[in-house]
PDB file of C-alpha atoms in Angstrom:
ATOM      1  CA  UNK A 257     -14.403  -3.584 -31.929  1.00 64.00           C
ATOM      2  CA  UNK A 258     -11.727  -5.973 -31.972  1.00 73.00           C
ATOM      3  CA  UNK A 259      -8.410  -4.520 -30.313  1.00 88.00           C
ATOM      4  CA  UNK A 260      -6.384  -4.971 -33.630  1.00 82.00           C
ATOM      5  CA  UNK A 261      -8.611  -2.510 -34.819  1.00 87.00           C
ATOM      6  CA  UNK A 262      -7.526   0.356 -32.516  1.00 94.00           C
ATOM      7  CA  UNK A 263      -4.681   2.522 -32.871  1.00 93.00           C
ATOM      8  CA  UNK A 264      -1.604   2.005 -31.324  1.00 94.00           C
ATOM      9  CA  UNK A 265      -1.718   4.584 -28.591  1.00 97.00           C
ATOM     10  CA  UNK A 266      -2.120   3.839 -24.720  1.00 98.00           C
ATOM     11  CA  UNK A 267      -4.962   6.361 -24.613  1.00 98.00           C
ATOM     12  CA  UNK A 268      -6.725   4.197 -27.165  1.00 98.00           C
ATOM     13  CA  UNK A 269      -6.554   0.802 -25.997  1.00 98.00           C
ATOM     14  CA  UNK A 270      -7.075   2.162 -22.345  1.00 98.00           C
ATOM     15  CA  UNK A 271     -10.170   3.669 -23.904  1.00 98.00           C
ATOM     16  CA  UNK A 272     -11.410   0.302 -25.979  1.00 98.00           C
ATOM     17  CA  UNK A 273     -10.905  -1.887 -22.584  1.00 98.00           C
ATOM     18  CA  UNK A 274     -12.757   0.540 -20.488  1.00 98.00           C
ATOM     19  CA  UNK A 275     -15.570   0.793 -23.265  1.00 97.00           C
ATOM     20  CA  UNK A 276     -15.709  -3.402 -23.475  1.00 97.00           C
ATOM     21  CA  UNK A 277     -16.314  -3.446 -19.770  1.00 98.00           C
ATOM     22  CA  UNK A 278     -18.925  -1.107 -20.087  1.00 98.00           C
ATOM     23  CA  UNK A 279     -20.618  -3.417 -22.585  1.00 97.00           C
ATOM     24  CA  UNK A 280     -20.469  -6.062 -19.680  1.00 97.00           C
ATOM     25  CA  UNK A 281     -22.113  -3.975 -17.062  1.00 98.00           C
ATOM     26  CA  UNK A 282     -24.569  -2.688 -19.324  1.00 98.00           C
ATOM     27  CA  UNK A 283     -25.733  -6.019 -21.024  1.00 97.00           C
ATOM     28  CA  UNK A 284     -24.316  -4.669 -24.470  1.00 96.00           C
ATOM     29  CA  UNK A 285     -22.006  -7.234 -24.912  1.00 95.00           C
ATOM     30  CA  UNK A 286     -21.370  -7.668 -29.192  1.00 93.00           C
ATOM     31  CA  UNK A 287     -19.025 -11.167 -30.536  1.00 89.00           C
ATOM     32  CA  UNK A 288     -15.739 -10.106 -30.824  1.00 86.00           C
ATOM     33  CA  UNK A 289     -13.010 -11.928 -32.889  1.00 76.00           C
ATOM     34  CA  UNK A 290     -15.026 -15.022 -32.932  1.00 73.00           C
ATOM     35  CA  UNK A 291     -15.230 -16.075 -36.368  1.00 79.00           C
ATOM     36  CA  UNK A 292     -13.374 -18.957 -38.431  1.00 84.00           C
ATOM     37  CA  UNK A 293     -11.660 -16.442 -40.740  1.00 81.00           C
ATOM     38  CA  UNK A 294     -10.097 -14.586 -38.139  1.00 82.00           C
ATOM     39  CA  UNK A 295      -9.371 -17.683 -35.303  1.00 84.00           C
ATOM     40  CA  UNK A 296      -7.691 -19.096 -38.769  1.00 87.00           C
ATOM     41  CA  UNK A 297      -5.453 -15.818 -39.408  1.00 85.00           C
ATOM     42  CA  UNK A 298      -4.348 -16.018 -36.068  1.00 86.00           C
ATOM     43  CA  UNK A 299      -2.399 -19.274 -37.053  1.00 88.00           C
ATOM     44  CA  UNK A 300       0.097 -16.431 -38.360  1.00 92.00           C
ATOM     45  CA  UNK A 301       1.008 -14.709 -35.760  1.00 90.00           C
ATOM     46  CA  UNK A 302      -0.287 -12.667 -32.203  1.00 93.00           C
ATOM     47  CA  UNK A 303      -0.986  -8.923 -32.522  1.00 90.00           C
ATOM     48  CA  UNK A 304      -1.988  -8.246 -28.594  1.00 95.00           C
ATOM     49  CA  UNK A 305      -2.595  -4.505 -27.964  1.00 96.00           C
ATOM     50  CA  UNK A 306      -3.077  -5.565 -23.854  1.00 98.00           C
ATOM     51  CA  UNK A 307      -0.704  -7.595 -21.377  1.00 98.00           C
ATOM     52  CA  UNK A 308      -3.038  -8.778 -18.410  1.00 98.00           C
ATOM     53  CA  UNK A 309      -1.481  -9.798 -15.441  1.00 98.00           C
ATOM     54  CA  UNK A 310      -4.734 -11.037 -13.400  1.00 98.00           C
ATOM     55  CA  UNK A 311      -5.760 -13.276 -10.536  1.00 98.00           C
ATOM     56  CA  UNK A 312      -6.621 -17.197 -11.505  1.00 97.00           C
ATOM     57  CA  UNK A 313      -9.937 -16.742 -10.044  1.00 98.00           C
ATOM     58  CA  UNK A 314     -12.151 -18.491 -12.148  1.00 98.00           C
ATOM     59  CA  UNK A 315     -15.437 -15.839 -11.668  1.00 98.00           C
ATOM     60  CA  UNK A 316     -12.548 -12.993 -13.470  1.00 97.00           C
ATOM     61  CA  UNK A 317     -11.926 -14.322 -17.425  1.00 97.00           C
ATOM     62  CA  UNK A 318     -10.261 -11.675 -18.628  1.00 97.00           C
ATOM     63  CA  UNK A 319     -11.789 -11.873 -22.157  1.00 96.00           C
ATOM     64  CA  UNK A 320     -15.184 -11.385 -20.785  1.00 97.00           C
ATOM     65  CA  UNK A 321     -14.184  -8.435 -18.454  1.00 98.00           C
ATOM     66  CA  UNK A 322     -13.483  -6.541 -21.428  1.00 98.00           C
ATOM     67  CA  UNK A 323     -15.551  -7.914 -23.720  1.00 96.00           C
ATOM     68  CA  UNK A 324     -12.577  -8.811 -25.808  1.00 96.00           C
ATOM     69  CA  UNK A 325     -11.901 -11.701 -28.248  1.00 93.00           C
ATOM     70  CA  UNK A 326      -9.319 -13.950 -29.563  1.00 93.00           C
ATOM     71  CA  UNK A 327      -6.098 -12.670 -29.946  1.00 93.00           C
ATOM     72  CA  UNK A 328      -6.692  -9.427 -28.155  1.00 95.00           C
ATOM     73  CA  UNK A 329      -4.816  -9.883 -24.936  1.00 97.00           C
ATOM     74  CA  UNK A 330      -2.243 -11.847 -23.909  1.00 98.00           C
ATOM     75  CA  UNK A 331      -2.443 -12.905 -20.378  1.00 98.00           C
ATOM     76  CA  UNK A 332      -1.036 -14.295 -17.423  1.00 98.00           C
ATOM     77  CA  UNK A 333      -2.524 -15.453 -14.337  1.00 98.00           C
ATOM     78  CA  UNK A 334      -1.981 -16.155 -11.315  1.00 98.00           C
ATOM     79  CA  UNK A 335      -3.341 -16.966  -7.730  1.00 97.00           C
ATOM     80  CA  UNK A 336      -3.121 -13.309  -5.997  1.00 97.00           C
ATOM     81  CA  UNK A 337      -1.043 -12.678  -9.725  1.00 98.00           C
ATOM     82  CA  UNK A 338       1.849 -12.815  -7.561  1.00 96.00           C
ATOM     83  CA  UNK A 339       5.076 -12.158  -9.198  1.00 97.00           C
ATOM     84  CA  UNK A 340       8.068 -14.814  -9.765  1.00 97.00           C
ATOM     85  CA  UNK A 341      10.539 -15.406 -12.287  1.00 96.00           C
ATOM     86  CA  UNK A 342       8.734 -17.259 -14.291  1.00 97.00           C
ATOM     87  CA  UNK A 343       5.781 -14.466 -14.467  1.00 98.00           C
ATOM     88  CA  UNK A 344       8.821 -12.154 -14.682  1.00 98.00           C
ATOM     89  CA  UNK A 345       9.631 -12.961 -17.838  1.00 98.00           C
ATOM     90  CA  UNK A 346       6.919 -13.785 -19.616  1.00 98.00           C
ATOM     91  CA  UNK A 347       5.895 -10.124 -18.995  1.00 98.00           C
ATOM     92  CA  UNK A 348       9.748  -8.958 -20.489  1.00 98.00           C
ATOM     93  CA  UNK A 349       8.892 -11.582 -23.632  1.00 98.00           C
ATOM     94  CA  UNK A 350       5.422 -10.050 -24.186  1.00 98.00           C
ATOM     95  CA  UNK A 351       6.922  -5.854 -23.619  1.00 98.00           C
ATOM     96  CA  UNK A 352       9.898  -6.797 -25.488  1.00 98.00           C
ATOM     97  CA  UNK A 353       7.860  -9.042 -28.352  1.00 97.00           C
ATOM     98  CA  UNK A 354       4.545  -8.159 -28.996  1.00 97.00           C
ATOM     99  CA  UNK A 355       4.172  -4.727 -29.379  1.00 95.00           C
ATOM    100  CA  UNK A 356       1.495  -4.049 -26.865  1.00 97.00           C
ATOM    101  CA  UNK A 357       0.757  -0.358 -25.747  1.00 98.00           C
ATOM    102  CA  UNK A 358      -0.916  -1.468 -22.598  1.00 98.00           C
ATOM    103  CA  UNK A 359      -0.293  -3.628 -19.305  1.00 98.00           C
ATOM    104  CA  UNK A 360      -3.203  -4.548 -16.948  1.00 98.00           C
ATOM    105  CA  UNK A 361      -2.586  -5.827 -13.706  1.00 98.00           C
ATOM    106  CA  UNK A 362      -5.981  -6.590 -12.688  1.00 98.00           C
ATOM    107  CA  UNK A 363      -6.635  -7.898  -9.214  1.00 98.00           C
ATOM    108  CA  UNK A 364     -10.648  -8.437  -7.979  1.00 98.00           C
ATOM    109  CA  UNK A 365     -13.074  -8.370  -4.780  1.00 98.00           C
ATOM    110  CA  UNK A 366     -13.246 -11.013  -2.845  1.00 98.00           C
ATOM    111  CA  UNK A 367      -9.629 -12.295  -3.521  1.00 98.00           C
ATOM    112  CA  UNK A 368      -9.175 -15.613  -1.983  1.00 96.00           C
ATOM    113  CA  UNK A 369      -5.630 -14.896  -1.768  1.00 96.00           C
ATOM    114  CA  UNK A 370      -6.248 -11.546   0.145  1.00 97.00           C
ATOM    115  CA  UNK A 371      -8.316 -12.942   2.444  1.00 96.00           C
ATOM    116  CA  UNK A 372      -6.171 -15.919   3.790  1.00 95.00           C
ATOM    117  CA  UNK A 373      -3.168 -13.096   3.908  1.00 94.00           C
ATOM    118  CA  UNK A 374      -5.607 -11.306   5.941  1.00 94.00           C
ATOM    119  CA  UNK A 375      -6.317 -13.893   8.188  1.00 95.00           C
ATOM    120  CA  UNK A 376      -2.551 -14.679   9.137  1.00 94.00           C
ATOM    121  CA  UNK A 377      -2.189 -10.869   9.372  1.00 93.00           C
ATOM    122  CA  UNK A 378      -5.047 -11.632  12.079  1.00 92.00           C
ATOM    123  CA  UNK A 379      -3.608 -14.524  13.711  1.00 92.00           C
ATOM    124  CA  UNK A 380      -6.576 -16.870  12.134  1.00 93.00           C
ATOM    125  CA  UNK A 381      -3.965 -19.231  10.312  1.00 90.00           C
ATOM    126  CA  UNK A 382      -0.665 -20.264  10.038  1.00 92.00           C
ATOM    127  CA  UNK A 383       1.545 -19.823   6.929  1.00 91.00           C
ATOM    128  CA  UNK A 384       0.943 -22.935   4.592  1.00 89.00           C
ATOM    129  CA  UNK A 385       4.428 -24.809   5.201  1.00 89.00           C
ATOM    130  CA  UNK A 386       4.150 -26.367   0.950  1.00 92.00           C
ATOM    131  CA  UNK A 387       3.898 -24.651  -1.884  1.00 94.00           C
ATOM    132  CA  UNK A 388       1.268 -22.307  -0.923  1.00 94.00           C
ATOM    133  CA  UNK A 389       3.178 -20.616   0.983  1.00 95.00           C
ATOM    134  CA  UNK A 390       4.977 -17.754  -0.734  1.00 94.00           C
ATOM    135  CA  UNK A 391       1.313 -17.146  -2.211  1.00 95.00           C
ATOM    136  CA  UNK A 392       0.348 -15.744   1.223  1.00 95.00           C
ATOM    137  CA  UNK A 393       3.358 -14.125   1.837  1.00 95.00           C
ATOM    138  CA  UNK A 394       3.855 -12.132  -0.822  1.00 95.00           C
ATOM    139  CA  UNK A 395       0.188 -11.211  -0.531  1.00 97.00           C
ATOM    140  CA  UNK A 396       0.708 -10.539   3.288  1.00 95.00           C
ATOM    141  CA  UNK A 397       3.051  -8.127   2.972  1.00 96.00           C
ATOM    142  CA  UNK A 398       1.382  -5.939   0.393  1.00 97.00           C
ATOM    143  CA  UNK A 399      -1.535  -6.312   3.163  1.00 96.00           C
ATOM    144  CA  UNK A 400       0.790  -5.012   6.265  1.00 95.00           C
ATOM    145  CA  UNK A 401       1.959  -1.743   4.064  1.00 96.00           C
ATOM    146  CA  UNK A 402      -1.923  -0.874   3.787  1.00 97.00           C
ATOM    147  CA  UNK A 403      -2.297  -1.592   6.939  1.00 96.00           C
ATOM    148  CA  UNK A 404       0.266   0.682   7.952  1.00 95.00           C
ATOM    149  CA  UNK A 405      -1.041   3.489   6.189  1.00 97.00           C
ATOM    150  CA  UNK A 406      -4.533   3.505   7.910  1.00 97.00           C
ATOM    151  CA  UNK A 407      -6.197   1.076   5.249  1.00 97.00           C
ATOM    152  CA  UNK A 408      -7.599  -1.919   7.094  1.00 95.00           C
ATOM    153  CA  UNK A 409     -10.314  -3.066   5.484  1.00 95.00           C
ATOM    154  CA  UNK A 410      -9.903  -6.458   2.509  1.00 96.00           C
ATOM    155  CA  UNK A 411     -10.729  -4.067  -0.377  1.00 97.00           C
ATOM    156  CA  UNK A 412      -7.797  -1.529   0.667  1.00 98.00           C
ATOM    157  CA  UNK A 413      -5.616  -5.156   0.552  1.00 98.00           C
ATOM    158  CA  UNK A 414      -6.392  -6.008  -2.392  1.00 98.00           C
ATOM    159  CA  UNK A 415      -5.963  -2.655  -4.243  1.00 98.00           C
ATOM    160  CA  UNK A 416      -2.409  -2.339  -2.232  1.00 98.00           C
ATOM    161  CA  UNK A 417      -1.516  -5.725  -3.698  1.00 98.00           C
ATOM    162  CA  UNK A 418      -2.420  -4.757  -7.021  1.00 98.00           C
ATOM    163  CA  UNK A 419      -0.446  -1.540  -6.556  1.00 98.00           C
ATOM    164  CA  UNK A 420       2.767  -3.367  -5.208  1.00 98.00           C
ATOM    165  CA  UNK A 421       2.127  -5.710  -8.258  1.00 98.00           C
ATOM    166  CA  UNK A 422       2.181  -2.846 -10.865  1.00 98.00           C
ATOM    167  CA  UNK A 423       5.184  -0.813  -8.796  1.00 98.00           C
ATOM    168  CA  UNK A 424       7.717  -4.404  -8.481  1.00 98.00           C
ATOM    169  CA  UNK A 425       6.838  -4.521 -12.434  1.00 98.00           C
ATOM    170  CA  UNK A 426       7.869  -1.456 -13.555  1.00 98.00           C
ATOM    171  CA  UNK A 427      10.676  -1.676 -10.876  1.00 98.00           C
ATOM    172  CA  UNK A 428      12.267  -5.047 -11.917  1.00 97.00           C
ATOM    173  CA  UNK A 429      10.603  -5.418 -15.797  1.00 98.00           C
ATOM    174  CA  UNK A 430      13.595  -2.880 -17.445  1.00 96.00           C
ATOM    175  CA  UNK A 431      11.235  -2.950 -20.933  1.00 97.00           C
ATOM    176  CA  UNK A 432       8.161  -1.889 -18.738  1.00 98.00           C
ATOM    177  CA  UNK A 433       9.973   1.036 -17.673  1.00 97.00           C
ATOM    178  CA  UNK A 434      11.371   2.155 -20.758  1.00 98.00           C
ATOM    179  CA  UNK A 435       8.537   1.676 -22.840  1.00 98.00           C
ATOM    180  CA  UNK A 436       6.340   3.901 -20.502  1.00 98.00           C
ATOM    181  CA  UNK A 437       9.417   6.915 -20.591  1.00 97.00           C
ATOM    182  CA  UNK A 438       9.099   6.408 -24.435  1.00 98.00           C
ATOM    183  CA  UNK A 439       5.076   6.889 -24.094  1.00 98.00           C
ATOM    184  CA  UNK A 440       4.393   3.706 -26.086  1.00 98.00           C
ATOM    185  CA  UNK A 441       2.764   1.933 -23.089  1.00 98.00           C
ATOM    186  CA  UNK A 442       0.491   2.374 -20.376  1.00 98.00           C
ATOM    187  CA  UNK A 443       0.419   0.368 -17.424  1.00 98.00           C
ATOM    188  CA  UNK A 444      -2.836   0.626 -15.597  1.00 98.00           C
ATOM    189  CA  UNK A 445      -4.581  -1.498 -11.942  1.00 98.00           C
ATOM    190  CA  UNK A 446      -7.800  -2.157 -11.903  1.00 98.00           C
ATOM    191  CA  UNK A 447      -9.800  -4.098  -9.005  1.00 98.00           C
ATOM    192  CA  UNK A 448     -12.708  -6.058 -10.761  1.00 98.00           C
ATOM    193  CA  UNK A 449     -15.780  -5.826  -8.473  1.00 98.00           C
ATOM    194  CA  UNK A 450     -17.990  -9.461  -8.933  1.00 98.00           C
ATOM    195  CA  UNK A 451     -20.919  -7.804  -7.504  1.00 97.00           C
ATOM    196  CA  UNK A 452     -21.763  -5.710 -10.708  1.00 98.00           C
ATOM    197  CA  UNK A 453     -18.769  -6.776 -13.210  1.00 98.00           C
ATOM    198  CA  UNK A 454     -17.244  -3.122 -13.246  1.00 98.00           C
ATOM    199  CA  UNK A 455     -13.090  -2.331 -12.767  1.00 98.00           C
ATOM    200  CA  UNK A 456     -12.045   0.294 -10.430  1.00 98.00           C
ATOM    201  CA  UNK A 457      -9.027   1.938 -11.258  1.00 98.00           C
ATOM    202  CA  UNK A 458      -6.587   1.260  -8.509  1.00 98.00           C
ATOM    203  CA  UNK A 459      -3.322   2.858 -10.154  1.00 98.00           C
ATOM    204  CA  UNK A 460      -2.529   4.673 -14.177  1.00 98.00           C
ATOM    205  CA  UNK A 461       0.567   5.341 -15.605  1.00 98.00           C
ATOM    206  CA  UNK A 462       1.324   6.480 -18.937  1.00 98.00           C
ATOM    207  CA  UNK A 463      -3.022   7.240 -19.443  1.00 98.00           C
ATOM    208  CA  UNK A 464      -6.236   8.800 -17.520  1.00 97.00           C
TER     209      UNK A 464
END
């Protein structure tokens, strides 16, 4: 089912992500949004009912996670999806724009991020000293706050980084934060495991 199709409700679109994922794991997966008629209707206009906020990693395409389609989601990605202004913002234009009634921040196994963070946690590398860097700092430190709770291994990273993602949004994104007191929005992490295509839910707010 296309996500236009679902209600506006948190619980809903929570429920129509998880479902499309299912499809994946399962081998169910149906065409979604994928016709001329409705790639030409889009000309008019977005109606996402999901903000992703996801990792670059090419083996993670959001629309396939979820079995979604065109015009479902609108996303942003990043390496790590670290935060900056620029990310910053595009998040406040989508909350404040678009309507949505649920944020993803969806990080994955096997982060390439996480591990280098993890290695100059280790003392295996130095900090990049070009643009790189702030990539494996801001990782890094969402890595030392696990690690300082007893979670050592590279999975408990990457969930921590996807928590500290989801925590700085609602912290610093004012529409995030309002939107979930009003119950119109959700904001959910999810770790995407490559090994069998399912999402482990890291962090909810706003659904179950």
């Amino acid at each position: 089912m296309p996500l236009s199709k679902v209600p506006q409700d948190p619980q809903k679109v929570w429920e129509a992500l998880q479902a499309g994922n299912q499809r994946l794991v399962t081998g169910n997966v149906i065409s979604v949004n994928d016709d001329a008629h409705i790639r030409a209707g889009l000309t008019k206009g977005q109606d996402p009912r999901v903000i992703v906020l996801s990792c670059s990693d090419s083996r993670a395409p959001i629309e396939h996670v979820f079995n979604i389609g065109f015009g479902d989601a609108f996303v942003i990605r990043t390496a790590g999806h670290i935060l900056d202004n620029a990310v910053l913002a595009s998040l406040d234009y989508a909350l404040e724009n678009l309507n949505a009634n649920l944020l993803v921040v969806m990080g994955h196994q096997s982060c390439g991020a996480v591990a280098a963070a993890s290695a100059f946690l280790n003392g295996d590398m130095n900090l990049p000293t070009g643009l790189q860097r702030p990539i494996i700092e801001k990782v890094a430190a969402s890595a030392l706050q696990s690690r300082r709770e007893g979670r050592d291994s590279t999975p408990d990273f990457e969930r921590e980084n996807t928590a500290q993602t989801v925590s700085q949004i609602i912290a610093d994104v004012p529409a995030a934060r309002r939107l979930l007191d009003a119950g119109t929005l959700g904001v959910v992490g999810l770790r995407y495991l490559l090994e069998d295509s399912s999402v482990e839910t890291v962090v909810l707010h706003g659904v179950q």
